[in-house]
PDB file of C-alpha atoms in Angstrom:
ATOM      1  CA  UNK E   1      75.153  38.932 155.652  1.00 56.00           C
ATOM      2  CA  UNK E   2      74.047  34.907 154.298  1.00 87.00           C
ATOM      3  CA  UNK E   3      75.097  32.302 152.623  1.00 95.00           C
ATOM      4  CA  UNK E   4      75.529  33.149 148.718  1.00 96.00           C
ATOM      5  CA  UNK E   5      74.458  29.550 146.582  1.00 98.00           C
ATOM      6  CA  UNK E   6      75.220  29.448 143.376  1.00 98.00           C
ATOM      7  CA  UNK E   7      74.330  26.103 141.123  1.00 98.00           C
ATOM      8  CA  UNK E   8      75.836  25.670 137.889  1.00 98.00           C
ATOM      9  CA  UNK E   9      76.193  22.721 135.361  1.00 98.00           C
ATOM     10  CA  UNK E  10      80.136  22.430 134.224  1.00 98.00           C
ATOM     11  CA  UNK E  11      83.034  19.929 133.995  1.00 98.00           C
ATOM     12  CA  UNK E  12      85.214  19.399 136.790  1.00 97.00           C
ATOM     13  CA  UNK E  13      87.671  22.206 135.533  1.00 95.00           C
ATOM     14  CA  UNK E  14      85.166  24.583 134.733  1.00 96.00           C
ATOM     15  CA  UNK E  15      83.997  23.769 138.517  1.00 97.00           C
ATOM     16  CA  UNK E  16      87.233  24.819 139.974  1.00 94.00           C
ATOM     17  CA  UNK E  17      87.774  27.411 137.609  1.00 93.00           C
ATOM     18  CA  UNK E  18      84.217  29.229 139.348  1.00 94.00           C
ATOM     19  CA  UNK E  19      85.195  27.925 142.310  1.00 93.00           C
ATOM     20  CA  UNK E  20      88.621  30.333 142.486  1.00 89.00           C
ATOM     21  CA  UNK E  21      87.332  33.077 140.484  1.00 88.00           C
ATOM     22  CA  UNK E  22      87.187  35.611 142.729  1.00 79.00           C
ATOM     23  CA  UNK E  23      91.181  34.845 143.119  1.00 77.00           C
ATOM     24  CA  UNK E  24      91.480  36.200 139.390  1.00 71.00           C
ATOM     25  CA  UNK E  25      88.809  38.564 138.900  1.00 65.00           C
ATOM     26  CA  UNK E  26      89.255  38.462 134.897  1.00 68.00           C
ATOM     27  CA  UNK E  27      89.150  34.831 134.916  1.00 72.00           C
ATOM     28  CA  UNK E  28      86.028  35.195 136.858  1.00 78.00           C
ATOM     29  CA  UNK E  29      84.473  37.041 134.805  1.00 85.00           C
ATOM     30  CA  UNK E  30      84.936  34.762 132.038  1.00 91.00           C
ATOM     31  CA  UNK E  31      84.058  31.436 134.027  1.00 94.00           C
ATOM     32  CA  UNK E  32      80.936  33.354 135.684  1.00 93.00           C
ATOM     33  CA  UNK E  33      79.637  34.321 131.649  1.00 94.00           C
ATOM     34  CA  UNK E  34      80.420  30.703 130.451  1.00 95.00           C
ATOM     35  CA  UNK E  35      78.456  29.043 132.932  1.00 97.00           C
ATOM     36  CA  UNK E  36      75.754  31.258 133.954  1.00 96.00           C
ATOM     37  CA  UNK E  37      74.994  30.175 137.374  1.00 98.00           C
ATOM     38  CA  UNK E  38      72.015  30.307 139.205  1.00 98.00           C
ATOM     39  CA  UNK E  39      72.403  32.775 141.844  1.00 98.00           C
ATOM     40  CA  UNK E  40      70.314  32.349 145.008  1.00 98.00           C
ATOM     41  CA  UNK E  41      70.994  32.816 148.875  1.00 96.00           C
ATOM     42  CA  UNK E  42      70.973  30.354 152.302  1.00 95.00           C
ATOM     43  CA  UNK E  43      71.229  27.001 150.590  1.00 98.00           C
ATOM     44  CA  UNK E  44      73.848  24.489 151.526  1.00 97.00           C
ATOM     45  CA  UNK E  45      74.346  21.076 151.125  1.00 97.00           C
ATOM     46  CA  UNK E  46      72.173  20.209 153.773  1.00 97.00           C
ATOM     47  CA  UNK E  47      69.170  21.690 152.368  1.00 98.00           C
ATOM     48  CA  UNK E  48      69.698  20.297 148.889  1.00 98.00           C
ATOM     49  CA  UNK E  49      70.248  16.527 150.015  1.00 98.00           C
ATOM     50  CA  UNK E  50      67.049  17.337 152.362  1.00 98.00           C
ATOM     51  CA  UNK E  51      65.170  17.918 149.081  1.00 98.00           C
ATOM     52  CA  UNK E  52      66.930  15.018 147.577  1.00 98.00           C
ATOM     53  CA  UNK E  53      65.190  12.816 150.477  1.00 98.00           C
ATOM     54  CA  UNK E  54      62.065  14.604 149.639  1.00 98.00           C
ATOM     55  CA  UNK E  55      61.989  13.965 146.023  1.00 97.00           C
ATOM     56  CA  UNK E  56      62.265  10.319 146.683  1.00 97.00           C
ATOM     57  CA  UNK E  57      59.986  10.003 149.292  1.00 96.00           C
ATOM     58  CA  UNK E  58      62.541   8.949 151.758  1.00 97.00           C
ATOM     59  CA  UNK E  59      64.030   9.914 155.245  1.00 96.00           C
ATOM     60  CA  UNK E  60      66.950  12.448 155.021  1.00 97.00           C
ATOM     61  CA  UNK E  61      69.867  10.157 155.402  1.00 97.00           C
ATOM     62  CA  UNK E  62      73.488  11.134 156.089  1.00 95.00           C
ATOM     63  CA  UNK E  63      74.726   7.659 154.857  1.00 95.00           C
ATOM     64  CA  UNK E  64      72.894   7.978 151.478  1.00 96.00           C
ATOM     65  CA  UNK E  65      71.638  11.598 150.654  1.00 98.00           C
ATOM     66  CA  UNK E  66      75.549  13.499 150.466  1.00 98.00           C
ATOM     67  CA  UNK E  67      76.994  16.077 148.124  1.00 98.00           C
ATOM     68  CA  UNK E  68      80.879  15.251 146.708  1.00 98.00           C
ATOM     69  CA  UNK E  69      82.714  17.859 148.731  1.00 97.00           C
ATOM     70  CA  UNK E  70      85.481  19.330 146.588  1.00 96.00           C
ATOM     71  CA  UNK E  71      88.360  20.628 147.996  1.00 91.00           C
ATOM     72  CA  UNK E  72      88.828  24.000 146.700  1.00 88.00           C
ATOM     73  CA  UNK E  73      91.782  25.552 149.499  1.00 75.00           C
ATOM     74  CA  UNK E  74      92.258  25.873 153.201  1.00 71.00           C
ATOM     75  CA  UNK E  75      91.963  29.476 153.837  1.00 69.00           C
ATOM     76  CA  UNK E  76      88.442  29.753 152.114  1.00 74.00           C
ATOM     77  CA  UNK E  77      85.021  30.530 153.135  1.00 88.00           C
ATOM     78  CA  UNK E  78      83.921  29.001 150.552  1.00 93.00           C
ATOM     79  CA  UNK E  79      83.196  25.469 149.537  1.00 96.00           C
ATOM     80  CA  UNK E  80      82.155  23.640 146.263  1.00 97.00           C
ATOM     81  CA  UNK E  81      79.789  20.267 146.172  1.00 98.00           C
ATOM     82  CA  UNK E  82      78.860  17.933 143.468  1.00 98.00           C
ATOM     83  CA  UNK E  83      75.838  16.456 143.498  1.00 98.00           C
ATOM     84  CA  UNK E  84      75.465  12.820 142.368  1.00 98.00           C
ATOM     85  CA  UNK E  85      74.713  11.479 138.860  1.00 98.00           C
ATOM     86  CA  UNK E  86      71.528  10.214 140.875  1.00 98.00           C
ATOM     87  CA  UNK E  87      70.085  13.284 142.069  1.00 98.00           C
ATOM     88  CA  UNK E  88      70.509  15.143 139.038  1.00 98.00           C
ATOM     89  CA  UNK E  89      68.591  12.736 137.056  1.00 98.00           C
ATOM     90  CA  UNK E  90      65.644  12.509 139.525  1.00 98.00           C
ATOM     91  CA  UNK E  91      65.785  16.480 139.156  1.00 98.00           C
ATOM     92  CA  UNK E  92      65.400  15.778 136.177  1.00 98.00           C
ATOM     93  CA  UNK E  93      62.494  13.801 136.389  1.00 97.00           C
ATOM     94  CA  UNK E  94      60.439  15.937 138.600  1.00 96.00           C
ATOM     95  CA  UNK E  95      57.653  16.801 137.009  1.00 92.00           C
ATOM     96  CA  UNK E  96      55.073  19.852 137.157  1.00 88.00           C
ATOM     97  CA  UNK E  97      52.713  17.706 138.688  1.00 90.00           C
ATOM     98  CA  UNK E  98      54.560  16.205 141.621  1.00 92.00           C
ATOM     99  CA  UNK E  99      55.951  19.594 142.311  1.00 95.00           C
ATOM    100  CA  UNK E 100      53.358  21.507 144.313  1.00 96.00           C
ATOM    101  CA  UNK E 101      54.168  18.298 147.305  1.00 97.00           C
ATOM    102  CA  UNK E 102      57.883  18.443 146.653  1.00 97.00           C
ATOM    103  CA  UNK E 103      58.232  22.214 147.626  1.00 98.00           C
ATOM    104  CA  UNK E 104      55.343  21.945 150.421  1.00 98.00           C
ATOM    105  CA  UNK E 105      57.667  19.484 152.301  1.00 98.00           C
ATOM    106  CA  UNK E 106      60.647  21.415 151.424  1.00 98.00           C
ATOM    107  CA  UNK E 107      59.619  24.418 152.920  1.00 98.00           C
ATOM    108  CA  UNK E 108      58.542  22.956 156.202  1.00 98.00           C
ATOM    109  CA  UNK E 109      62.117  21.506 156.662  1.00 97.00           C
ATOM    110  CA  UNK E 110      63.060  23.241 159.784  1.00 95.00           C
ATOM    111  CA  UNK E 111      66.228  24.208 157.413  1.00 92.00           C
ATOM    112  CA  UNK E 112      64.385  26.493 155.705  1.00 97.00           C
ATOM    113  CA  UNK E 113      60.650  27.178 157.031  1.00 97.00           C
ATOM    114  CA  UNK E 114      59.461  29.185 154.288  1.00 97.00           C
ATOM    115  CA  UNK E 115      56.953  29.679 151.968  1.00 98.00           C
ATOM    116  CA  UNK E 116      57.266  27.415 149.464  1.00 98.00           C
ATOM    117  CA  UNK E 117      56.534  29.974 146.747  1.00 97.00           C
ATOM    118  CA  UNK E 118      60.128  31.669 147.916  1.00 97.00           C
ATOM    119  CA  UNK E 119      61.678  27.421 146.968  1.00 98.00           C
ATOM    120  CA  UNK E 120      59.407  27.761 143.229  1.00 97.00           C
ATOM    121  CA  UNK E 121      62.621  29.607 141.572  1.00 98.00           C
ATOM    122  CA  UNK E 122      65.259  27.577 143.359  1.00 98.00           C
ATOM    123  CA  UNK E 123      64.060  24.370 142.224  1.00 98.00           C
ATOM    124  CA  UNK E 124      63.388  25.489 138.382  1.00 97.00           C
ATOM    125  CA  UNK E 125      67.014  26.675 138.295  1.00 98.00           C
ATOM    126  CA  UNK E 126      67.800  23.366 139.976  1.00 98.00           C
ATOM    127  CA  UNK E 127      65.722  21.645 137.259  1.00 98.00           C
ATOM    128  CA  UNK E 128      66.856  23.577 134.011  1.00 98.00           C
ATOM    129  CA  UNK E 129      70.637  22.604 135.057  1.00 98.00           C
ATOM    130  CA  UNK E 130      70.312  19.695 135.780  1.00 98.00           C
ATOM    131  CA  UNK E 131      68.685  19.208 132.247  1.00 98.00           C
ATOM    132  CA  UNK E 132      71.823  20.964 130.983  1.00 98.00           C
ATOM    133  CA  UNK E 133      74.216  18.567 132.447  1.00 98.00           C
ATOM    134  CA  UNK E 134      72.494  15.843 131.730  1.00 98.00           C
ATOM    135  CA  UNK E 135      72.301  17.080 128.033  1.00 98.00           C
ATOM    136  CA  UNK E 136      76.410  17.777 128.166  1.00 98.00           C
ATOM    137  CA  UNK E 137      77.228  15.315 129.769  1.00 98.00           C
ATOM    138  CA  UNK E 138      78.262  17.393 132.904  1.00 98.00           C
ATOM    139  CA  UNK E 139      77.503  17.673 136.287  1.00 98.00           C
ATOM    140  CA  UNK E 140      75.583  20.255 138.838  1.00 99.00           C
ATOM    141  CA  UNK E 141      77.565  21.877 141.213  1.00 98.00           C
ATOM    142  CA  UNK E 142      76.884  24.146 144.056  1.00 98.00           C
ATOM    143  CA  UNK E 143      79.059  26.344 145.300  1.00 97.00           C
ATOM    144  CA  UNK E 144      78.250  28.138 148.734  1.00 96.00           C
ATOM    145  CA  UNK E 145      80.365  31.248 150.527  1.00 94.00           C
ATOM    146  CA  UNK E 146      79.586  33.005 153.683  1.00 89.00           C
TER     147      UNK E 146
END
């Protein structure tokens, strides 16, 4: 068993909405269809605001590089983060070019040592909503269960 990560552009509403579906399974299936997450494994907030520090060229730092933490219940497993208007537009900034050294970095993170090949996907999806939001005027979201 891992941590399931989905990322997803939506309103606050439509946040919580995903964030209880599996409360009301027919409401989740709605919410899941409407917003179309990206659906990958073993990524928290920690590895995302490590990538944040990477994109800028900056040490990780706790004071800076946070997720919005959304309260989504007490007797959950789950949890639901925002990320900052700021770090969705420098995802969407990050070009083809620069990407190659982005995921290198990434993958050496002792968070995730990995190929970065296996981070390629992750950070597309990561990419493509953050266009999205930025385009609706929404925001990205990850939600994370264990």
């Amino acid at each position: 068993m891992g941590i399931l990560s989905d990322f997803f552009a939506a309103n606050p509403t439509e946040a919580l909405r995903y964030a209880n579906r599996i409360e009301e399974p027919d409401e989740g299936d709605e919410i899941e269809e409407l917003l179309d997450p990206a659906q990958h494994k073993r990524f928290t907030d920690i590895e995302i605001t490590t990538l944040w520090a990477i994109m800028e060229g900056k040490e990780w730092d706790v004071d800076r590089h946070t997720l919005e933490y959304i309260e989504i219940g007490e007797d959950s497993d789950a949890w639901l983060n925002r990320f900052p208007d700021e770090l969705t537009i420098l995802l969407t900034r990050l070009d083809s070019g620069s990407l190659g050294p982005v995921l290198e970095k990434w993958a050496k993170t002792e968070e995730l040592a990995c190929d970065p090949a296996e981070l390629h996907p992750v950070v597309e999806d990561l990419r493509r909503l953050a266009n999205e939001a930025v385009a609706k005027k929404k925001s990205v979201y990850l939600w994370g269960c264990l």
